[in-house]
PDB file of C-alpha atoms in Angstrom:
ATOM      1  CA  MET A   1     158.093  35.078 116.870  1.00  0.00           C
ATOM      2  CA  GLN A   2     158.155  38.735 117.841  1.00  0.00           C
ATOM      3  CA  GLU A   3     155.229  39.458 115.484  1.00  0.00           C
ATOM      4  CA  THR A   4     153.133  36.688 117.096  1.00  0.00           C
ATOM      5  CA  ASP A   5     153.831  38.069 120.581  1.00  0.00           C
ATOM      6  CA  ASN A   6     152.762  41.554 119.470  1.00  0.00           C
ATOM      7  CA  PHE A   7     149.625  40.103 117.922  1.00  0.00           C
ATOM      8  CA  SER A   8     148.762  38.208 121.124  1.00  0.00           C
ATOM      9  CA  THR A   9     149.008  41.463 123.056  1.00  0.00           C
ATOM     10  CA  ARG A  10     146.874  43.288 120.483  1.00  0.00           C
ATOM     11  CA  ILE A  11     144.215  40.589 120.272  1.00  0.00           C
ATOM     12  CA  ASN A  12     144.036  40.278 124.090  1.00  0.00           C
ATOM     13  CA  THR A  13     143.342  43.999 124.233  1.00  0.00           C
ATOM     14  CA  GLN A  14     140.797  43.792 121.405  1.00  0.00           C
ATOM     15  CA  VAL A  15     138.875  40.697 122.421  1.00  0.00           C
ATOM     16  CA  GLY A  16     139.490  40.453 126.159  1.00  0.00           C
ATOM     17  CA  MET A  17     140.931  37.640 128.208  1.00  0.00           C
ATOM     18  CA  ASP A  18     137.932  35.308 128.386  1.00  0.00           C
ATOM     19  CA  ASN A  19     137.735  34.939 124.578  1.00  0.00           C
ATOM     20  CA  LYS A  20     134.073  33.888 124.555  1.00  0.00           C
ATOM     21  CA  PHE A  21     132.331  34.571 121.257  1.00  0.00           C
ATOM     22  CA  LEU A  22     128.717  34.362 120.155  1.00  0.00           C
ATOM     23  CA  THR A  23     128.879  32.776 116.701  1.00  0.00           C
ATOM     24  CA  PHE A  24     126.440  33.202 113.834  1.00  0.00           C
ATOM     25  CA  ASN A  25     126.192  32.805 110.087  1.00  0.00           C
ATOM     26  CA  ILE A  26     125.894  35.261 107.237  1.00  0.00           C
ATOM     27  CA  GLY A  27     125.472  33.047 104.196  1.00  0.00           C
ATOM     28  CA  LYS A  28     127.988  30.215 104.439  1.00  0.00           C
ATOM     29  CA  GLU A  29     130.498  32.193 106.513  1.00  0.00           C
ATOM     30  CA  GLN A  30     130.683  31.906 110.287  1.00  0.00           C
ATOM     31  CA  TYR A  31     131.293  35.042 112.350  1.00  0.00           C
ATOM     32  CA  GLY A  32     131.844  35.673 116.032  1.00  0.00           C
ATOM     33  CA  ILE A  33     131.389  38.663 118.298  1.00  0.00           C
ATOM     34  CA  GLU A  34     132.770  38.950 121.781  1.00  0.00           C
ATOM     35  CA  ILE A  35     130.046  37.896 124.201  1.00  0.00           C
ATOM     36  CA  LYS A  36     130.684  40.811 126.585  1.00  0.00           C
ATOM     37  CA  TYR A  37     129.114  43.188 124.029  1.00  0.00           C
ATOM     38  CA  VAL A  38     125.937  41.117 123.591  1.00  0.00           C
ATOM     39  CA  THR A  39     123.004  42.332 125.670  1.00  0.00           C
ATOM     40  CA  GLN A  40     120.167  40.319 124.136  1.00  0.00           C
ATOM     41  CA  ILE A  41     119.175  37.994 121.287  1.00  0.00           C
ATOM     42  CA  LEU A  42     115.760  38.555 119.706  1.00  0.00           C
ATOM     43  CA  GLY A  43     113.672  36.827 117.091  1.00  0.00           C
ATOM     44  CA  MET A  44     112.817  38.920 114.051  1.00  0.00           C
ATOM     45  CA  GLN A  45     110.171  41.528 114.699  1.00  0.00           C
ATOM     46  CA  SER A  46     108.621  44.581 113.121  1.00  0.00           C
ATOM     47  CA  ILE A  47     111.264  47.136 112.123  1.00  0.00           C
ATOM     48  CA  THR A  48     110.371  50.794 111.505  1.00  0.00           C
ATOM     49  CA  SER A  49     112.284  52.394 108.612  1.00  0.00           C
ATOM     50  CA  LEU A  50     114.140  55.671 109.107  1.00  0.00           C
ATOM     51  CA  PRO A  51     114.523  58.316 106.391  1.00  0.00           C
ATOM     52  CA  GLU A  52     117.911  59.294 104.957  1.00  0.00           C
ATOM     53  CA  MET A  53     119.819  56.325 106.377  1.00  0.00           C
ATOM     54  CA  PRO A  54     122.423  54.163 104.629  1.00  0.00           C
ATOM     55  CA  SER A  55     120.936  51.042 102.992  1.00  0.00           C
ATOM     56  CA  PHE A  56     122.398  48.719 105.644  1.00  0.00           C
ATOM     57  CA  ILE A  57     120.454  50.498 108.422  1.00  0.00           C
ATOM     58  CA  GLN A  58     117.258  48.437 108.363  1.00  0.00           C
ATOM     59  CA  GLY A  59     115.474  50.814 110.744  1.00  0.00           C
ATOM     60  CA  VAL A  60     114.639  50.777 114.457  1.00  0.00           C
ATOM     61  CA  ILE A  61     112.855  48.507 116.907  1.00  0.00           C
ATOM     62  CA  ASN A  62     111.196  49.284 120.211  1.00  0.00           C
ATOM     63  CA  LEU A  63     112.780  47.242 122.978  1.00  0.00           C
ATOM     64  CA  ARG A  64     110.962  47.802 126.275  1.00  0.00           C
ATOM     65  CA  GLY A  65     110.397  51.474 125.448  1.00  0.00           C
ATOM     66  CA  LYS A  66     113.917  52.064 124.124  1.00  0.00           C
ATOM     67  CA  VAL A  67     114.470  52.792 120.424  1.00  0.00           C
ATOM     68  CA  ILE A  68     117.236  50.548 119.035  1.00  0.00           C
ATOM     69  CA  PRO A  69     118.719  51.041 115.535  1.00  0.00           C
ATOM     70  CA  VAL A  70     119.088  47.814 113.544  1.00  0.00           C
ATOM     71  CA  ILE A  71     121.872  47.016 111.049  1.00  0.00           C
ATOM     72  CA  ASN A  72     121.420  44.361 108.373  1.00  0.00           C
ATOM     73  CA  VAL A  73     124.886  42.784 108.675  1.00  0.00           C
ATOM     74  CA  ARG A  74     124.477  40.964 105.360  1.00  0.00           C
ATOM     75  CA  VAL A  75     123.983  44.302 103.535  1.00  0.00           C
ATOM     76  CA  ARG A  76     126.686  46.049 105.604  1.00  0.00           C
ATOM     77  CA  PHE A  77     129.211  43.483 104.395  1.00  0.00           C
ATOM     78  CA  GLY A  78     128.162  43.952 100.772  1.00  0.00           C
ATOM     79  CA  PHE A  79     126.165  40.745 100.374  1.00  0.00           C
ATOM     80  CA  GLU A  80     122.810  40.513  98.640  1.00  0.00           C
ATOM     81  CA  SER A  81     119.817  41.210 100.878  1.00  0.00           C
ATOM     82  CA  LEU A  82     117.620  38.133 101.360  1.00  0.00           C
ATOM     83  CA  GLU A  83     114.166  37.478 102.762  1.00  0.00           C
ATOM     84  CA  PHE A  84     114.238  36.889 106.501  1.00  0.00           C
ATOM     85  CA  THR A  85     113.531  33.322 107.653  1.00  0.00           C
ATOM     86  CA  ASP A  86     112.507  31.733 110.939  1.00  0.00           C
ATOM     87  CA  ARG A  87     116.273  31.388 111.674  1.00  0.00           C
ATOM     88  CA  THR A  88     116.991  35.117 111.155  1.00  0.00           C
ATOM     89  CA  CYS A  89     117.492  36.958 114.425  1.00  0.00           C
ATOM     90  CA  ILE A  90     118.648  40.231 115.936  1.00  0.00           C
ATOM     91  CA  ILE A  91     121.663  40.337 118.244  1.00  0.00           C
ATOM     92  CA  VAL A  92     121.556  43.477 120.407  1.00  0.00           C
ATOM     93  CA  VAL A  93     125.078  44.730 121.145  1.00  0.00           C
ATOM     94  CA  ASP A  94     126.527  47.624 123.105  1.00  0.00           C
ATOM     95  CA  MET A  95     128.419  49.821 120.622  1.00  0.00           C
ATOM     96  CA  ASP A  96     130.178  52.396 122.753  1.00  0.00           C
ATOM     97  CA  ARG A  97     127.438  55.031 123.131  1.00  0.00           C
ATOM     98  CA  ILE A  98     124.394  53.160 121.868  1.00  0.00           C
ATOM     99  CA  LEU A  99     122.672  49.770 121.768  1.00  0.00           C
ATOM    100  CA  VAL A 100     122.440  48.456 118.195  1.00  0.00           C
ATOM    101  CA  GLY A 101     120.646  45.424 116.762  1.00  0.00           C
ATOM    102  CA  LEU A 102     122.517  43.246 114.266  1.00  0.00           C
ATOM    103  CA  ILE A 103     120.383  41.177 111.888  1.00  0.00           C
ATOM    104  CA  VAL A 104     122.115  37.849 111.198  1.00  0.00           C
ATOM    105  CA  ASP A 105     121.050  34.864 109.101  1.00  0.00           C
ATOM    106  CA  GLN A 106     121.334  32.259 111.843  1.00  0.00           C
ATOM    107  CA  MET A 107     122.665  31.918 115.401  1.00  0.00           C
ATOM    108  CA  GLN A 108     125.157  29.177 116.154  1.00  0.00           C
ATOM    109  CA  GLU A 109     126.652  28.901 119.643  1.00  0.00           C
ATOM    110  CA  VAL A 110     128.915  30.472 122.233  1.00  0.00           C
ATOM    111  CA  LEU A 111     132.512  29.319 121.773  1.00  0.00           C
ATOM    112  CA  THR A 112     135.623  29.847 123.854  1.00  0.00           C
ATOM    113  CA  ILE A 113     138.550  30.363 121.499  1.00  0.00           C
ATOM    114  CA  PRO A 114     141.973  30.265 123.195  1.00  0.00           C
ATOM    115  CA  ASN A 115     144.509  32.953 122.246  1.00  0.00           C
ATOM    116  CA  GLU A 116     146.696  30.439 120.425  1.00  0.00           C
ATOM    117  CA  LYS A 117     143.746  29.683 118.102  1.00  0.00           C
ATOM    118  CA  ILE A 118     143.259  33.359 117.158  1.00  0.00           C
ATOM    119  CA  GLU A 119     145.261  34.808 114.291  1.00  0.00           C
ATOM    120  CA  ALA A 120     145.651  38.287 112.878  1.00  0.00           C
ATOM    121  CA  THR A 121     143.556  39.203 109.880  1.00  0.00           C
ATOM    122  CA  PRO A 122     145.595  38.579 106.734  1.00  0.00           C
ATOM    123  CA  THR A 123     146.476  41.841 105.018  1.00  0.00           C
ATOM    124  CA  LEU A 124     145.412  41.075 101.452  1.00  0.00           C
ATOM    125  CA  ASN A 125     144.500  44.663 100.745  1.00  0.00           C
ATOM    126  CA  LYS A 126     143.702  47.795 102.708  1.00  0.00           C
ATOM    127  CA  SER A 127     139.951  47.652 102.092  1.00  0.00           C
ATOM    128  CA  VAL A 128     137.626  49.441 104.483  1.00  0.00           C
ATOM    129  CA  GLU A 129     135.822  46.177 105.241  1.00  0.00           C
ATOM    130  CA  SER A 130     138.875  44.719 106.986  1.00  0.00           C
ATOM    131  CA  ARG A 131     138.397  47.258 109.771  1.00  0.00           C
ATOM    132  CA  TYR A 132     135.396  45.236 110.986  1.00  0.00           C
ATOM    133  CA  ILE A 133     137.585  42.188 111.609  1.00  0.00           C
ATOM    134  CA  ALA A 134     139.430  41.706 114.918  1.00  0.00           C
ATOM    135  CA  GLY A 135     140.971  38.365 113.934  1.00  0.00           C
ATOM    136  CA  LEU A 136     140.379  34.826 112.729  1.00  0.00           C
ATOM    137  CA  GLY A 137     139.475  32.114 115.218  1.00  0.00           C
ATOM    138  CA  LYS A 138     140.092  28.451 114.517  1.00  0.00           C
ATOM    139  CA  SER A 139     137.649  25.870 115.845  1.00  0.00           C
ATOM    140  CA  ALA A 140     137.750  22.113 115.305  1.00  0.00           C
ATOM    141  CA  GLU A 141     135.554  22.389 112.204  1.00  0.00           C
ATOM    142  CA  SER A 142     136.095  25.835 110.710  1.00  0.00           C
ATOM    143  CA  VAL A 143     137.594  29.307 110.689  1.00  0.00           C
ATOM    144  CA  ILE A 144     135.465  31.958 112.393  1.00  0.00           C
ATOM    145  CA  ILE A 145     135.728  35.607 111.377  1.00  0.00           C
ATOM    146  CA  LEU A 146     135.910  37.547 114.651  1.00  0.00           C
ATOM    147  CA  LEU A 147     134.275  40.949 114.348  1.00  0.00           C
ATOM    148  CA  ASN A 148     135.120  44.177 116.103  1.00  0.00           C
ATOM    149  CA  THR A 149     131.582  45.310 116.938  1.00  0.00           C
ATOM    150  CA  GLN A 150     132.834  48.753 117.938  1.00  0.00           C
ATOM    151  CA  LYS A 151     133.823  49.437 114.318  1.00  0.00           C
ATOM    152  CA  LEU A 152     130.714  48.301 112.432  1.00  0.00           C
ATOM    153  CA  LEU A 153     129.728  51.952 112.053  1.00  0.00           C
ATOM    154  CA  PHE A 154     131.989  54.836 111.061  1.00  0.00           C
ATOM    155  CA  ASP A 155     131.836  57.794 113.477  1.00  0.00           C
ATOM    156  CA  ASP A 156     129.782  59.889 111.023  1.00  0.00           C
ATOM    157  CA  GLU A 157     127.343  56.995 110.474  1.00  0.00           C
ATOM    158  CA  LEU A 158     127.018  56.514 114.219  1.00  0.00           C
ATOM    159  CA  GLU A 159     126.313  60.233 114.725  1.00  0.00           C
ATOM    160  CA  LYS A 160     123.612  60.144 112.043  1.00  0.00           C
ATOM    161  CA  VAL A 161     121.996  57.072 113.614  1.00  0.00           C
ATOM    162  CA  VAL A 162     122.129  58.573 117.116  1.00  0.00           C
ATOM    163  CA  LYS A 163     120.434  61.773 115.866  1.00  0.00           C
ATOM    164  CA  GLN A 164     117.659  59.831 114.109  1.00  0.00           C
ATOM    165  CA  VAL A 165     117.094  57.624 117.160  1.00  0.00           C
ATOM    166  CA  LYS A 166     116.823  60.686 119.418  1.00  0.00           C
ATOM    167  CA  LYS A 167     114.263  62.192 117.012  1.00  0.00           C
ATOM    168  CA  LYS A 168     112.297  58.942 117.017  1.00  0.00           C
ATOM    169  CA  GLU A 169     112.359  58.752 120.833  1.00  0.00           C
ATOM    170  CA  LYS A 170     110.865  62.251 121.076  1.00  0.00           C
ATOM    171  CA  ASN A 171     107.896  61.264 118.863  1.00  0.00           C
TER     172      ASN A 171
END
C-alpha cells in the first residue's frame, strides 16, 4: 500500500490534479497528453525540413508568424514512418521553453482519468523510451499510455532544435 501512496503523490505532481488528457492514436496504441500543455490542434500542413536534425524532427511550420518545430511521434517512438492521411494532425504543445508540434496518426477525445485509474509504468527494462511515459490510464475500453510531454526531447536535442528555430526565424 505504501508504494501505491507514493505513486499517487508522484503521478499527481506529474500530471496535475485535474487529470484531463487529450487522447490520440499512433498505430493501434492509444496515448494521452495532459491537456494543460496543449495550445492548439492543427490539420496537416506544409512542413519545412531543417538540416542536421534527428530523423524524428519532421521540420518546422509557420504558425501565425512563429516558427514551430514538429516531431513525428511515430518515428520518435521507433515505429515505421507512414504516409500522412486526412486523419493525421499536429498537436501543438508547450515544452518548457518552446512550442513544439507533435504529428499523430489520429485524434481521439479529451478524457478525465481519475487518480485511482492511473498506474505507474511497469518497469520491464530500463530503456530510454520509458522516460516518455508518465503512467498508464485505464478507461472503460482500453489502457492509455500517458506521455510526459516535457521529456519527448533530450536536453541536447532541445538545444539543437531551439538553435535551428532561431536561425529560421532570422531568415
